[in-house]
């Protein structure tokens, strides 16, 4: 019971100590900039071509990171910014207009593709859709935190890439003991959509 309480307290301590360091500019009165959202498979997008009701669509990005759009065909959306998708659709429509293509607007209706899984020695393993970017420590908190015998010095993030799967090893044992010497993006990486965090 004491170990369980320690684990929960360690997660809370790690989160409370990591947050200020990851937002260092907050001390100067400026908020740390948030990463721009990039499209994931499973995301739902609203697409509007101004003045063209026939070209207004809500689309879901397929598992291969693409979707189809009238008069354009297949659009590659994987890891793209909404503005980049706007440019791709505009370019695809150019042949349909004698003058400039009307304004194209792409917005993320539901970021449901930003989903990750946590497996292994955690209290509530499973898949999670946070609706925002999280780092590996926050991912563990979604899963209830590590169990008593979790090996936090050897946490692994399995990430899907275009060339296969990549294993990212993360050492959290010192941080969970209260050490805040290294709070860089490399020591506490961000979890991406489709990642699987394994706690041995």
PDB file of N, CA, C and O in Angstrom, residues 113-157:
ATOM      1  N   UNK A 113      -7.832  11.376 -34.204  1.00  0.00           N
ATOM      2  CA  UNK A 113      -6.683  10.564 -34.614  1.00  0.00           C
ATOM      3  C   UNK A 113      -5.508  10.670 -33.666  1.00  0.00           C
ATOM      4  O   UNK A 113      -4.577   9.860 -33.731  1.00  0.00           O
ATOM      5  N   UNK A 114      -5.510  11.690 -32.794  1.00  0.00           N
ATOM      6  CA  UNK A 114      -4.420  11.844 -31.830  1.00  0.00           C
ATOM      7  C   UNK A 114      -4.664  10.872 -30.681  1.00  0.00           C
ATOM      8  O   UNK A 114      -5.157  11.233 -29.613  1.00  0.00           O
ATOM      9  N   UNK A 115      -4.348   9.609 -30.930  1.00  0.00           N
ATOM     10  CA  UNK A 115      -4.621   8.541 -29.968  1.00  0.00           C
ATOM     11  C   UNK A 115      -3.349   7.758 -29.723  1.00  0.00           C
ATOM     12  O   UNK A 115      -2.559   7.530 -30.643  1.00  0.00           O
ATOM     13  N   UNK A 116      -3.122   7.361 -28.490  1.00  0.00           N
ATOM     14  CA  UNK A 116      -1.952   6.555 -28.158  1.00  0.00           C
ATOM     15  C   UNK A 116      -2.377   5.447 -27.201  1.00  0.00           C
ATOM     16  O   UNK A 116      -3.462   5.491 -26.612  1.00  0.00           O
ATOM     17  N   UNK A 117      -1.517   4.451 -27.053  1.00  0.00           N
ATOM     18  CA  UNK A 117      -1.789   3.337 -26.138  1.00  0.00           C
ATOM     19  C   UNK A 117      -0.679   3.242 -25.109  1.00  0.00           C
ATOM     20  O   UNK A 117       0.476   3.577 -25.394  1.00  0.00           O
ATOM     21  N   UNK A 118      -1.026   2.799 -23.909  1.00  0.00           N
ATOM     22  CA  UNK A 118      -0.054   2.552 -22.854  1.00  0.00           C
ATOM     23  C   UNK A 118      -0.251   1.121 -22.375  1.00  0.00           C
ATOM     24  O   UNK A 118      -1.365   0.741 -21.979  1.00  0.00           O
ATOM     25  N   UNK A 119       0.806   0.326 -22.429  1.00  0.00           N
ATOM     26  CA  UNK A 119       0.752  -1.082 -22.053  1.00  0.00           C
ATOM     27  C   UNK A 119       1.818  -1.400 -21.020  1.00  0.00           C
ATOM     28  O   UNK A 119       2.739  -0.614 -20.792  1.00  0.00           O
ATOM     29  N   UNK A 120       1.708  -2.570 -20.404  1.00  0.00           N
ATOM     30  CA  UNK A 120       2.720  -3.016 -19.447  1.00  0.00           C
ATOM     31  C   UNK A 120       2.319  -2.754 -18.014  1.00  0.00           C
ATOM     32  O   UNK A 120       1.138  -2.830 -17.655  1.00  0.00           O
ATOM     33  N   UNK A 121       3.315  -2.406 -17.207  1.00  0.00           N
ATOM     34  CA  UNK A 121       3.105  -2.283 -15.768  1.00  0.00           C
ATOM     35  C   UNK A 121       2.588  -0.890 -15.393  1.00  0.00           C
ATOM     36  O   UNK A 121       3.280  -0.074 -14.779  1.00  0.00           O
ATOM     37  N   UNK A 122       1.335  -0.650 -15.804  1.00  0.00           N
ATOM     38  CA  UNK A 122       0.611   0.559 -15.407  1.00  0.00           C
ATOM     39  C   UNK A 122      -0.725   0.117 -14.832  1.00  0.00           C
ATOM     40  O   UNK A 122      -1.178  -1.001 -15.060  1.00  0.00           O
ATOM     41  N   UNK A 123      -1.376   0.997 -14.089  1.00  0.00           N
ATOM     42  CA  UNK A 123      -2.598   0.609 -13.373  1.00  0.00           C
ATOM     43  C   UNK A 123      -3.809   0.446 -14.288  1.00  0.00           C
ATOM     44  O   UNK A 123      -4.679  -0.377 -14.028  1.00  0.00           O
ATOM     45  N   UNK A 124      -3.883   1.230 -15.360  1.00  0.00           N
ATOM     46  CA  UNK A 124      -5.044   1.155 -16.257  1.00  0.00           C
ATOM     47  C   UNK A 124      -4.578   1.202 -17.710  1.00  0.00           C
ATOM     48  O   UNK A 124      -4.736   2.222 -18.389  1.00  0.00           O
ATOM     49  N   UNK A 125      -3.990   0.109 -18.211  1.00  0.00           N
ATOM     50  CA  UNK A 125      -3.527   0.109 -19.597  1.00  0.00           C
ATOM     51  C   UNK A 125      -4.692   0.278 -20.567  1.00  0.00           C
ATOM     52  O   UNK A 125      -5.830  -0.072 -20.253  1.00  0.00           O
ATOM     53  N   UNK A 126      -4.394   0.835 -21.723  1.00  0.00           N
ATOM     54  CA  UNK A 126      -5.445   1.012 -22.721  1.00  0.00           C
ATOM     55  C   UNK A 126      -5.065   2.055 -23.747  1.00  0.00           C
ATOM     56  O   UNK A 126      -3.914   2.502 -23.810  1.00  0.00           O
ATOM     57  N   UNK A 127      -6.042   2.440 -24.573  1.00  0.00           N
ATOM     58  CA  UNK A 127      -5.866   3.471 -25.591  1.00  0.00           C
ATOM     59  C   UNK A 127      -6.535   4.752 -25.117  1.00  0.00           C
ATOM     60  O   UNK A 127      -7.600   4.710 -24.500  1.00  0.00           O
ATOM     61  N   UNK A 128      -5.920   5.882 -25.417  1.00  0.00           N
ATOM     62  CA  UNK A 128      -6.399   7.167 -24.914  1.00  0.00           C
ATOM     63  C   UNK A 128      -6.415   8.206 -26.036  1.00  0.00           C
ATOM     64  O   UNK A 128      -5.531   8.224 -26.884  1.00  0.00           O
ATOM     65  N   UNK A 129      -7.431   9.052 -26.022  1.00  0.00           N
ATOM     66  CA  UNK A 129      -7.557  10.155 -26.975  1.00  0.00           C
ATOM     67  C   UNK A 129      -7.631  11.444 -26.165  1.00  0.00           C
ATOM     68  O   UNK A 129      -8.715  11.867 -25.756  1.00  0.00           O
ATOM     69  N   UNK A 130      -6.482  12.080 -25.913  1.00  0.00           N
ATOM     70  CA  UNK A 130      -6.464  13.218 -24.988  1.00  0.00           C
ATOM     71  C   UNK A 130      -7.038  14.510 -25.553  1.00  0.00           C
ATOM     72  O   UNK A 130      -7.411  15.401 -24.793  1.00  0.00           O
ATOM     73  N   UNK A 131      -7.075  14.654 -26.888  1.00  0.00           N
ATOM     74  CA  UNK A 131      -7.554  15.908 -27.463  1.00  0.00           C
ATOM     75  C   UNK A 131      -6.526  17.019 -27.412  1.00  0.00           C
ATOM     76  O   UNK A 131      -6.811  18.161 -27.775  1.00  0.00           O
ATOM     77  N   UNK A 132      -5.323  16.712 -26.972  1.00  0.00           N
ATOM     78  CA  UNK A 132      -4.226  17.677 -26.916  1.00  0.00           C
ATOM     79  C   UNK A 132      -2.920  16.900 -26.927  1.00  0.00           C
ATOM     80  O   UNK A 132      -2.905  15.690 -26.692  1.00  0.00           O
ATOM     81  N   UNK A 133      -1.821  17.578 -27.195  1.00  0.00           N
ATOM     82  CA  UNK A 133      -0.525  16.923 -27.150  1.00  0.00           C
ATOM     83  C   UNK A 133      -0.133  16.634 -25.705  1.00  0.00           C
ATOM     84  O   UNK A 133      -0.378  17.453 -24.809  1.00  0.00           O
ATOM     85  N   UNK A 134       0.470  15.472 -25.475  1.00  0.00           N
ATOM     86  CA  UNK A 134       0.950  15.113 -24.140  1.00  0.00           C
ATOM     87  C   UNK A 134       2.360  14.548 -24.266  1.00  0.00           C
ATOM     88  O   UNK A 134       2.749  14.049 -25.327  1.00  0.00           O
ATOM     89  N   UNK A 135       3.126  14.642 -23.177  1.00  0.00           N
ATOM     90  CA  UNK A 135       4.435  13.998 -23.176  1.00  0.00           C
ATOM     91  C   UNK A 135       4.316  12.619 -22.537  1.00  0.00           C
ATOM     92  O   UNK A 135       3.231  12.208 -22.105  1.00  0.00           O
ATOM     93  N   UNK A 136       5.422  11.904 -22.456  1.00  0.00           N
ATOM     94  CA  UNK A 136       5.371  10.512 -22.014  1.00  0.00           C
ATOM     95  C   UNK A 136       4.939  10.396 -20.545  1.00  0.00           C
ATOM     96  O   UNK A 136       4.261   9.429 -20.162  1.00  0.00           O
ATOM     97  N   UNK A 137       5.270  11.370 -19.715  1.00  0.00           N
ATOM     98  CA  UNK A 137       4.846  11.330 -18.310  1.00  0.00           C
ATOM     99  C   UNK A 137       3.336  11.516 -18.205  1.00  0.00           C
ATOM    100  O   UNK A 137       2.650  10.801 -17.465  1.00  0.00           O
ATOM    101  N   UNK A 138       2.807  12.459 -18.975  1.00  0.00           N
ATOM    102  CA  UNK A 138       1.360  12.659 -18.986  1.00  0.00           C
ATOM    103  C   UNK A 138       0.646  11.425 -19.525  1.00  0.00           C
ATOM    104  O   UNK A 138      -0.442  11.073 -19.069  1.00  0.00           O
ATOM    105  N   UNK A 139       1.273  10.753 -20.499  1.00  0.00           N
ATOM    106  CA  UNK A 139       0.684   9.520 -21.037  1.00  0.00           C
ATOM    107  C   UNK A 139       0.559   8.469 -19.941  1.00  0.00           C
ATOM    108  O   UNK A 139      -0.461   7.766 -19.842  1.00  0.00           O
ATOM    109  N   UNK A 140       1.570   8.357 -19.082  1.00  0.00           N
ATOM    110  CA  UNK A 140       1.502   7.402 -17.966  1.00  0.00           C
ATOM    111  C   UNK A 140       0.406   7.794 -16.981  1.00  0.00           C
ATOM    112  O   UNK A 140      -0.265   6.930 -16.412  1.00  0.00           O
ATOM    113  N   UNK A 141       0.201   9.092 -16.795  1.00  0.00           N
ATOM    114  CA  UNK A 141      -0.847   9.519 -15.863  1.00  0.00           C
ATOM    115  C   UNK A 141      -2.235   9.169 -16.399  1.00  0.00           C
ATOM    116  O   UNK A 141      -3.139   8.846 -15.632  1.00  0.00           O
ATOM    117  N   UNK A 142      -2.413   9.217 -17.733  1.00  0.00           N
ATOM    118  CA  UNK A 142      -3.682   8.789 -18.323  1.00  0.00           C
ATOM    119  C   UNK A 142      -3.945   7.316 -18.004  1.00  0.00           C
ATOM    120  O   UNK A 142      -5.091   6.900 -17.853  1.00  0.00           O
ATOM    121  N   UNK A 143      -2.866   6.533 -17.907  1.00  0.00           N
ATOM    122  CA  UNK A 143      -2.980   5.100 -17.629  1.00  0.00           C
ATOM    123  C   UNK A 143      -2.935   4.792 -16.137  1.00  0.00           C
ATOM    124  O   UNK A 143      -2.727   3.649 -15.738  1.00  0.00           O
ATOM    125  N   UNK A 144      -3.107   5.811 -15.301  1.00  0.00           N
ATOM    126  CA  UNK A 144      -3.161   5.593 -13.857  1.00  0.00           C
ATOM    127  C   UNK A 144      -1.820   5.560 -13.163  1.00  0.00           C
ATOM    128  O   UNK A 144      -1.738   5.326 -11.962  1.00  0.00           O
ATOM    129  N   UNK A 145      -0.744   5.760 -13.896  1.00  0.00           N
ATOM    130  CA  UNK A 145       0.588   5.740 -13.317  1.00  0.00           C
ATOM    131  C   UNK A 145       1.185   4.348 -13.304  1.00  0.00           C
ATOM    132  O   UNK A 145       0.497   3.350 -13.543  1.00  0.00           O
ATOM    133  N   UNK A 146       2.498   4.240 -13.031  1.00  0.00           N
ATOM    134  CA  UNK A 146       3.172   2.937 -13.029  1.00  0.00           C
ATOM    135  C   UNK A 146       2.784   2.111 -11.812  1.00  0.00           C
ATOM    136  O   UNK A 146       2.392   2.644 -10.780  1.00  0.00           O
ATOM    137  N   UNK A 147       2.899   0.789 -11.959  1.00  0.00           N
ATOM    138  CA  UNK A 147       2.657  -0.107 -10.830  1.00  0.00           C
ATOM    139  C   UNK A 147       3.921  -0.209  -9.980  1.00  0.00           C
ATOM    140  O   UNK A 147       4.971   0.357 -10.315  1.00  0.00           O
ATOM    141  N   UNK A 148       3.825  -0.962  -8.928  1.00  0.00           N
ATOM    142  CA  UNK A 148       4.901  -1.039  -7.933  1.00  0.00           C
ATOM    143  C   UNK A 148       6.223  -1.510  -8.506  1.00  0.00           C
ATOM    144  O   UNK A 148       7.287  -1.003  -8.141  1.00  0.00           O
ATOM    145  N   UNK A 149       6.203  -2.477  -9.418  1.00  0.00           N
ATOM    146  CA  UNK A 149       7.442  -3.070  -9.920  1.00  0.00           C
ATOM    147  C   UNK A 149       7.787  -2.619 -11.338  1.00  0.00           C
ATOM    148  O   UNK A 149       8.558  -3.272 -12.034  1.00  0.00           O
ATOM    149  N   UNK A 150       7.230  -1.521 -11.779  1.00  0.00           N
ATOM    150  CA  UNK A 150       7.519  -1.014 -13.121  1.00  0.00           C
ATOM    151  C   UNK A 150       8.985  -0.604 -13.238  1.00  0.00           C
ATOM    152  O   UNK A 150       9.560  -0.031 -12.314  1.00  0.00           O
ATOM    153  N   UNK A 151       9.581  -0.906 -14.380  1.00  0.00           N
ATOM    154  CA  UNK A 151      10.975  -0.548 -14.641  1.00  0.00           C
ATOM    155  C   UNK A 151      11.003   0.787 -15.405  1.00  0.00           C
ATOM    156  O   UNK A 151      11.045   0.813 -16.626  1.00  0.00           O
ATOM    157  N   UNK A 152      10.982   1.862 -14.660  1.00  0.00           N
ATOM    158  CA  UNK A 152      10.856   3.185 -15.275  1.00  0.00           C
ATOM    159  C   UNK A 152      12.136   3.657 -15.946  1.00  0.00           C
ATOM    160  O   UNK A 152      12.136   4.665 -16.647  1.00  0.00           O
ATOM    161  N   UNK A 153      13.212   2.913 -15.759  1.00  0.00           N
ATOM    162  CA  UNK A 153      14.458   3.258 -16.430  1.00  0.00           C
ATOM    163  C   UNK A 153      14.530   2.714 -17.841  1.00  0.00           C
ATOM    164  O   UNK A 153      15.508   2.952 -18.552  1.00  0.00           O
ATOM    165  N   UNK A 154      13.509   1.985 -18.250  1.00  0.00           N
ATOM    166  CA  UNK A 154      13.559   1.335 -19.564  1.00  0.00           C
ATOM    167  C   UNK A 154      12.209   1.408 -20.293  1.00  0.00           C
ATOM    168  O   UNK A 154      11.788   0.453 -20.929  1.00  0.00           O
ATOM    169  N   UNK A 155      11.524   2.538 -20.183  1.00  0.00           N
ATOM    170  CA  UNK A 155      10.254   2.735 -20.876  1.00  0.00           C
ATOM    171  C   UNK A 155      10.538   2.857 -22.379  1.00  0.00           C
ATOM    172  O   UNK A 155      11.546   3.456 -22.788  1.00  0.00           O
ATOM    173  N   UNK A 156       9.672   2.284 -23.202  1.00  0.00           N
ATOM    174  CA  UNK A 156       9.870   2.300 -24.650  1.00  0.00           C
ATOM    175  C   UNK A 156       8.630   2.885 -25.329  1.00  0.00           C
ATOM    176  O   UNK A 156       7.500   2.529 -24.985  1.00  0.00           O
ATOM    177  N   UNK A 157       8.858   3.782 -26.282  1.00  0.00           N
ATOM    178  CA  UNK A 157       7.787   4.285 -27.139  1.00  0.00           C
ATOM    179  C   UNK A 157       7.960   3.651 -28.515  1.00  0.00           C
ATOM    180  O   UNK A 157       9.009   3.808 -29.145  1.00  0.00           O
TER     181      UNK A 157
END
